[in-house]
Amino acid sequence: MISTSTHGAVRTIVLDRPDRHNALTFAGLAALAEAIHDAEADDAIKVIVLRGAGASFCAGDDLDEIAAAYRHPVAGRPRQPRVSQRERLAIERRFAAVVDAVQTSSTPIIARVHGHCVGMGLYLVECADLALCADGTQFAHTEQRLGNAGNTPNLPGLIVAAGPKRARELLLLCETFDGPTAEQLGIVNRSVPEEQLDALVEQWVARICRHDRDALATGKAAHNMALAVLGIADYTRFASVAHALATNLKRDPT
């Protein structure tokens, strides 16, 4: 589900479930956070490349597992009791942990993005230090249709990147957009034809690796402190509470 490889000072972490467009299960989320922490702990690693196997970067969370965990009604199955708020908070902390691991990693993370990138996949891209994508990548906050309508763990970061009006547009309309649009919005650094993507990733990795390890460590520490000053650093944890409450309330169907 998550595979890793190391070449010199570069650790590549692969979302490796191509038959499901790398949709992340709870086990996959935990494995991804662990892989990031393992790379951070390896003093030989200067940069992490995060990518997806097969046709896509990441299609978000595994919705079958989410439906079971949240006890959503499923045709042909007996209706189950609603999940308690404490159970829902425990579930949401699993999501927050991996988003926080990406955002606060002491080792710079480059997301290499192609195919579909939605929901949790897009959170990973938004929280990575750098992101490079193929022009044809299909981005969307489609998860917002599932009772969120603007409730996302990276809301401050998205507002800073795209501006408050565009952030609201992305989260309320849930429209799909391509790589060049993602670059224009500030969600990725560069969008290029897919055949040029790997070469660009290699170039950026090589340039990052020219920095010495102490410079990279202190530079990322300063970045994380700046996020804290802006009020962004802790929001992933706060958002887990907001999301748990919002998605477990009894709703007016209209």
mmCIF file of C-alpha atoms in Angstrom:
data_model
loop_
_atom_site.group_PDB
_atom_site.id
_atom_site.type_symbol
_atom_site.label_atom_id
_atom_site.label_comp_id
_atom_site.label_asym_id
_atom_site.label_seq_id
_atom_site.Cartn_x
_atom_site.Cartn_y
_atom_site.Cartn_z
ATOM 1 C CA MET A 1 0.000 0.000 0.000
ATOM 2 C CA ILE A 2 2.971 2.278 0.775
ATOM 3 C CA SER A 3 6.388 1.465 -0.663
ATOM 4 C CA THR A 4 9.682 3.293 -0.298
ATOM 5 C CA SER A 5 13.085 3.395 -1.950
ATOM 6 C CA THR A 6 16.274 5.335 -1.306
ATOM 7 C CA HIS A 7 18.762 6.667 -3.826
ATOM 8 C CA GLY A 8 21.557 8.633 -2.257
ATOM 9 C CA ALA A 9 20.032 11.466 -0.225
ATOM 10 C CA VAL A 10 16.543 11.000 -1.713
ATOM 11 C CA ARG A 11 13.765 8.914 -0.157
ATOM 12 C CA THR A 12 10.881 8.169 -2.516
ATOM 13 C CA ILE A 13 7.557 7.307 -0.886
ATOM 14 C CA VAL A 14 5.031 5.721 -3.240
ATOM 15 C CA LEU A 15 1.286 5.483 -2.692
ATOM 16 C CA ASP A 16 1.145 1.967 -4.046
ATOM 17 C CA ARG A 17 -2.432 0.852 -4.598
ATOM 18 C CA PRO A 18 -2.803 1.456 -8.336
ATOM 19 C CA ASP A 19 -5.898 -0.733 -8.754
ATOM 20 C CA ARG A 20 -7.810 1.825 -6.622
ATOM 21 C CA HIS A 21 -5.979 4.913 -7.920
ATOM 22 C CA ASN A 22 -4.068 4.883 -4.621
ATOM 23 C CA ALA A 23 -7.119 5.554 -2.464
ATOM 24 C CA LEU A 24 -5.879 5.535 1.124
ATOM 25 C CA THR A 25 -7.244 3.179 3.751
ATOM 26 C CA PHE A 26 -6.728 3.858 7.460
ATOM 27 C CA ALA A 27 -3.789 1.438 7.357
ATOM 28 C CA GLY A 28 -2.412 3.325 4.362
ATOM 29 C CA LEU A 29 -2.700 6.661 6.167
ATOM 30 C CA ALA A 30 -0.808 5.288 9.162
ATOM 31 C CA ALA A 31 1.846 3.726 6.915
ATOM 32 C CA LEU A 32 2.319 7.001 5.041
ATOM 33 C CA ALA A 33 2.808 8.988 8.260
ATOM 34 C CA GLU A 34 5.264 6.347 9.482
ATOM 35 C CA ALA A 35 7.213 6.450 6.203
ATOM 36 C CA ILE A 36 7.540 10.228 6.459
ATOM 37 C CA HIS A 37 8.726 10.022 10.073
ATOM 38 C CA ASP A 38 11.216 7.280 9.128
ATOM 39 C CA ALA A 39 12.658 9.517 6.412
ATOM 40 C CA GLU A 40 12.896 12.415 8.867
ATOM 41 C CA ALA A 41 14.809 10.219 11.292
ATOM 42 C CA ASP A 42 17.361 9.172 8.656
ATOM 43 C CA ASP A 43 20.142 11.770 8.766
ATOM 44 C CA ALA A 44 21.285 10.785 5.272
ATOM 45 C CA ILE A 45 18.018 11.904 3.660
ATOM 46 C CA LYS A 46 17.816 15.463 2.336
ATOM 47 C CA VAL A 47 14.556 15.337 0.400
ATOM 48 C CA ILE A 48 11.419 13.186 0.188
ATOM 49 C CA VAL A 49 9.610 12.612 -3.106
ATOM 50 C CA LEU A 50 5.948 11.640 -2.676
ATOM 51 C CA ARG A 51 4.308 10.059 -5.709
ATOM 52 C CA GLY A 52 1.583 7.643 -6.762
ATOM 53 C CA ALA A 53 1.887 4.322 -8.588
ATOM 54 C CA GLY A 54 -0.036 3.654 -11.781
ATOM 55 C CA ALA A 55 -2.449 6.056 -13.408
ATOM 56 C CA SER A 56 -2.979 8.507 -10.540
ATOM 57 C CA PHE A 57 -1.405 10.277 -7.615
ATOM 58 C CA CYS A 58 -4.230 9.678 -5.138
ATOM 59 C CA ALA A 59 -8.010 9.367 -5.418
ATOM 60 C CA GLY A 60 -8.503 10.367 -1.781
ATOM 61 C CA ASP A 61 -9.625 8.175 1.084
ATOM 62 C CA ASP A 62 -11.073 4.716 0.528
ATOM 63 C CA LEU A 63 -14.794 5.510 0.554
ATOM 64 C CA ASP A 64 -15.847 1.918 1.258
ATOM 65 C CA GLU A 65 -13.817 1.966 4.456
ATOM 66 C CA ILE A 66 -15.059 5.451 5.322
ATOM 67 C CA ALA A 67 -18.689 4.362 4.881
ATOM 68 C CA ALA A 68 -18.129 1.405 7.185
ATOM 69 C CA ALA A 69 -16.285 3.454 9.830
ATOM 70 C CA TYR A 70 -18.903 6.232 9.776
ATOM 71 C CA ARG A 71 -21.732 3.652 9.583
ATOM 72 C CA HIS A 72 -23.303 5.303 6.596
ATOM 73 C CA PRO A 73 -26.481 3.595 5.336
ATOM 74 C CA VAL A 74 -25.724 1.003 2.663
ATOM 75 C CA ALA A 75 -28.387 -0.544 0.455
ATOM 76 C CA GLY A 76 -29.166 -4.117 1.460
ATOM 77 C CA ARG A 77 -27.598 -3.848 4.925
ATOM 78 C CA PRO A 78 -29.346 -3.318 8.279
ATOM 79 C CA ARG A 79 -29.167 0.268 9.489
ATOM 80 C CA GLN A 80 -26.476 0.713 12.142
ATOM 81 C CA PRO A 81 -26.463 3.126 15.104
ATOM 82 C CA ARG A 82 -24.777 6.458 14.524
ATOM 83 C CA VAL A 83 -21.132 6.789 15.442
ATOM 84 C CA SER A 84 -20.612 8.629 18.699
ATOM 85 C CA GLN A 85 -18.757 11.931 18.708
ATOM 86 C CA ARG A 86 -15.844 10.365 20.620
ATOM 87 C CA GLU A 87 -15.559 7.587 18.038
ATOM 88 C CA ARG A 88 -15.712 10.125 15.220
ATOM 89 C CA LEU A 89 -13.003 12.250 16.860
ATOM 90 C CA ALA A 90 -10.744 9.200 17.055
ATOM 91 C CA ILE A 91 -11.276 8.556 13.336
ATOM 92 C CA GLU A 92 -10.562 12.165 12.429
ATOM 93 C CA ARG A 93 -7.292 12.133 14.369
ATOM 94 C CA ARG A 94 -6.056 9.475 11.935
ATOM 95 C CA PHE A 95 -6.605 11.849 9.025
ATOM 96 C CA ALA A 96 -5.074 14.784 10.893
ATOM 97 C CA ALA A 97 -1.953 12.782 11.748
ATOM 98 C CA VAL A 98 -0.912 12.210 8.131
ATOM 99 C CA VAL A 99 -1.723 15.757 6.977
ATOM 100 C CA ASP A 100 0.281 17.082 9.920
ATOM 101 C CA ALA A 101 3.169 14.715 9.119
ATOM 102 C CA VAL A 102 3.406 16.124 5.593
ATOM 103 C CA GLN A 103 3.039 19.744 6.652
ATOM 104 C CA THR A 104 5.529 19.660 9.526
ATOM 105 C CA SER A 105 8.094 17.209 8.138
ATOM 106 C CA SER A 106 11.599 18.382 9.022
ATOM 107 C CA THR A 107 12.717 17.016 5.650
ATOM 108 C CA PRO A 108 11.451 18.872 2.548
ATOM 109 C CA ILE A 109 8.746 16.984 0.640
ATOM 110 C CA ILE A 110 8.158 17.290 -3.115
ATOM 111 C CA ALA A 111 4.842 15.911 -4.373
ATOM 112 C CA ARG A 112 5.066 14.479 -7.906
ATOM 113 C CA VAL A 113 1.468 14.551 -9.133
ATOM 114 C CA HIS A 114 -0.374 13.054 -12.110
ATOM 115 C CA GLY A 115 -3.706 11.495 -13.029
ATOM 116 C CA HIS A 116 -6.370 12.038 -10.377
ATOM 117 C CA CYS A 117 -5.649 14.052 -7.243
ATOM 118 C CA VAL A 118 -8.735 14.560 -5.094
ATOM 119 C CA GLY A 119 -9.758 14.690 -1.451
ATOM 120 C CA MET A 120 -6.957 13.485 0.805
ATOM 121 C CA GLY A 121 -4.655 13.373 -2.223
ATOM 122 C CA LEU A 122 -5.153 17.099 -2.712
ATOM 123 C CA TYR A 123 -4.596 17.762 1.007
ATOM 124 C CA LEU A 124 -1.207 16.046 0.698
ATOM 125 C CA VAL A 125 -0.280 18.237 -2.269
ATOM 126 C CA GLU A 126 -1.443 21.424 -0.568
ATOM 127 C CA CYS A 127 0.598 20.650 2.557
ATOM 128 C CA ALA A 128 3.797 19.473 0.838
ATOM 129 C CA ASP A 129 6.741 21.880 0.662
ATOM 130 C CA LEU A 130 6.743 21.769 -3.141
ATOM 131 C CA ALA A 131 4.483 20.224 -5.768
ATOM 132 C CA LEU A 132 5.102 19.507 -9.445
ATOM 133 C CA CYS A 133 2.347 18.109 -11.654
ATOM 134 C CA ALA A 134 1.464 16.974 -15.145
ATOM 135 C CA ASP A 135 -0.713 19.352 -17.140
ATOM 136 C CA GLY A 136 -3.456 16.753 -17.456
ATOM 137 C CA THR A 137 -3.767 16.109 -13.715
ATOM 138 C CA GLN A 138 -7.376 16.275 -12.550
ATOM 139 C CA PHE A 139 -7.648 18.055 -9.194
ATOM 140 C CA ALA A 140 -10.838 18.488 -7.177
ATOM 141 C CA HIS A 141 -12.136 18.874 -3.648
ATOM 142 C CA THR A 142 -14.949 16.414 -4.377
ATOM 143 C CA GLU A 143 -14.897 15.264 -0.748
ATOM 144 C CA GLN A 144 -16.641 18.533 0.102
ATOM 145 C CA ARG A 145 -19.854 17.116 -1.355
ATOM 146 C CA LEU A 146 -19.991 14.610 1.504
ATOM 147 C CA GLY A 147 -21.305 17.014 4.127
ATOM 148 C CA ASN A 148 -18.329 19.379 4.328
ATOM 149 C CA ALA A 149 -18.994 22.466 2.135
ATOM 150 C CA GLY A 150 -15.833 24.266 3.232
ATOM 151 C CA ASN A 151 -14.604 22.150 6.152
ATOM 152 C CA THR A 152 -11.067 21.023 5.306
ATOM 153 C CA PRO A 153 -7.906 20.396 7.374
ATOM 154 C CA ASN A 154 -5.838 22.702 5.191
ATOM 155 C CA LEU A 155 -8.259 25.618 5.041
ATOM 156 C CA PRO A 156 -5.790 28.344 6.164
ATOM 157 C CA GLY A 157 -3.137 27.091 3.729
ATOM 158 C CA LEU A 158 -5.621 27.042 0.858
ATOM 159 C CA ILE A 159 -6.768 30.566 1.683
ATOM 160 C CA VAL A 160 -3.157 31.783 1.741
ATOM 161 C CA ALA A 161 -2.379 30.053 -1.583
ATOM 162 C CA ALA A 162 -5.496 30.835 -3.591
ATOM 163 C CA GLY A 163 -7.108 33.728 -1.697
ATOM 164 C CA PRO A 164 -10.337 33.580 0.313
ATOM 165 C CA LYS A 165 -12.720 33.908 -2.648
ATOM 166 C CA ARG A 166 -11.048 31.231 -4.774
ATOM 167 C CA ALA A 167 -10.715 28.937 -1.762
ATOM 168 C CA ARG A 168 -14.457 29.230 -1.162
ATOM 169 C CA GLU A 169 -15.098 28.590 -4.850
ATOM 170 C CA LEU A 170 -13.008 25.417 -4.842
ATOM 171 C CA LEU A 171 -14.702 24.088 -1.714
ATOM 172 C CA LEU A 172 -18.295 25.051 -2.510
ATOM 173 C CA LEU A 173 -18.467 24.258 -6.235
ATOM 174 C CA CYS A 174 -16.114 21.228 -6.078
ATOM 175 C CA GLU A 175 -15.210 21.683 -9.739
ATOM 176 C CA THR A 176 -12.397 19.730 -11.372
ATOM 177 C CA PHE A 177 -9.389 21.736 -12.542
ATOM 178 C CA ASP A 178 -6.181 20.859 -14.396
ATOM 179 C CA GLY A 179 -2.474 21.310 -13.765
ATOM 180 C CA PRO A 180 -2.050 24.790 -15.299
ATOM 181 C CA THR A 181 -5.000 26.025 -13.216
ATOM 182 C CA ALA A 182 -3.468 24.480 -10.095
ATOM 183 C CA GLU A 183 -0.263 26.378 -10.846
ATOM 184 C CA GLN A 184 -2.197 29.607 -11.339
ATOM 185 C CA LEU A 185 -3.944 29.057 -7.989
ATOM 186 C CA GLY A 186 -0.637 28.458 -6.192
ATOM 187 C CA ILE A 187 -1.548 24.870 -5.283
ATOM 188 C CA VAL A 188 1.420 23.503 -7.266
ATOM 189 C CA ASN A 189 4.714 25.173 -8.158
ATOM 190 C CA ARG A 190 4.876 24.063 -11.787
ATOM 191 C CA SER A 191 2.680 22.208 -14.261
ATOM 192 C CA VAL A 192 4.347 20.618 -17.292
ATOM 193 C CA PRO A 193 3.531 18.042 -19.979
ATOM 194 C CA GLU A 194 3.578 14.612 -18.335
ATOM 195 C CA GLU A 195 6.557 13.424 -20.375
ATOM 196 C CA GLN A 196 8.613 16.231 -18.800
ATOM 197 C CA LEU A 197 7.493 15.674 -15.218
ATOM 198 C CA ASP A 198 10.081 13.154 -14.023
ATOM 199 C CA ALA A 199 12.958 15.188 -15.462
ATOM 200 C CA LEU A 200 11.689 18.301 -13.676
ATOM 201 C CA VAL A 201 11.356 16.436 -10.379
ATOM 202 C CA GLU A 202 14.935 15.169 -10.742
ATOM 203 C CA GLN A 203 16.192 18.689 -11.466
ATOM 204 C CA TRP A 204 14.497 20.163 -8.417
ATOM 205 C CA VAL A 205 15.654 17.298 -6.200
ATOM 206 C CA ALA A 206 19.251 17.798 -7.365
ATOM 207 C CA ARG A 207 19.064 21.522 -6.632
ATOM 208 C CA ILE A 208 17.657 20.949 -3.143
ATOM 209 C CA CYS A 209 20.387 18.414 -2.418
ATOM 210 C CA ARG A 210 23.043 21.083 -3.017
ATOM 211 C CA HIS A 211 22.103 22.532 0.382
ATOM 212 C CA ASP A 212 23.863 21.049 3.382
ATOM 213 C CA ARG A 213 21.813 19.082 5.884
ATOM 214 C CA ASP A 214 21.993 21.711 8.619
ATOM 215 C CA ALA A 215 20.725 24.401 6.247
ATOM 216 C CA LEU A 216 17.792 22.223 5.195
ATOM 217 C CA ALA A 217 16.939 21.386 8.812
ATOM 218 C CA THR A 218 17.069 24.961 10.057
ATOM 219 C CA GLY A 219 15.298 26.261 6.958
ATOM 220 C CA LYS A 220 12.397 23.879 7.483
ATOM 221 C CA ALA A 221 12.299 24.701 11.199
ATOM 222 C CA ALA A 222 11.995 28.385 10.290
ATOM 223 C CA HIS A 223 9.252 27.542 7.786
ATOM 224 C CA ASN A 224 7.310 25.619 10.419
ATOM 225 C CA MET A 225 7.671 28.504 12.884
ATOM 226 C CA ALA A 226 6.349 30.883 10.237
ATOM 227 C CA LEU A 227 3.318 28.625 9.728
ATOM 228 C CA ALA A 228 2.752 28.757 13.488
ATOM 229 C CA VAL A 229 2.939 32.569 13.492
ATOM 230 C CA LEU A 230 0.388 32.638 10.649
ATOM 231 C CA GLY A 231 -1.891 30.332 12.610
ATOM 232 C CA ILE A 232 -1.639 27.538 10.039
ATOM 233 C CA ALA A 233 0.515 24.991 11.827
ATOM 234 C CA ASP A 234 -2.058 23.797 14.363
ATOM 235 C CA TYR A 235 -5.167 24.034 12.226
ATOM 236 C CA THR A 236 -4.953 20.414 11.062
ATOM 237 C CA ARG A 237 -5.569 19.357 14.662
ATOM 238 C CA PHE A 238 -8.371 21.861 15.210
ATOM 239 C CA ALA A 239 -9.974 20.872 11.914
ATOM 240 C CA SER A 240 -10.250 17.258 13.020
ATOM 241 C CA VAL A 241 -12.646 18.415 15.731
ATOM 242 C CA ALA A 242 -14.652 20.638 13.372
ATOM 243 C CA HIS A 243 -14.880 17.891 10.755
ATOM 244 C CA ALA A 244 -15.947 15.266 13.289
ATOM 245 C CA LEU A 245 -18.752 17.465 14.580
ATOM 246 C CA ALA A 246 -19.904 18.653 11.158
ATOM 247 C CA THR A 247 -20.100 15.190 9.609
ATOM 248 C CA ASN A 248 -21.835 13.539 12.553
ATOM 249 C CA LEU A 249 -24.624 16.012 13.191
ATOM 250 C CA LYS A 250 -28.230 15.202 12.409
ATOM 251 C CA ARG A 251 -28.985 17.286 9.328
ATOM 252 C CA ASP A 252 -31.963 18.865 7.711
ATOM 253 C CA PRO A 253 -32.054 16.962 4.373
ATOM 254 C CA THR A 254 -32.646 20.206 2.493
#
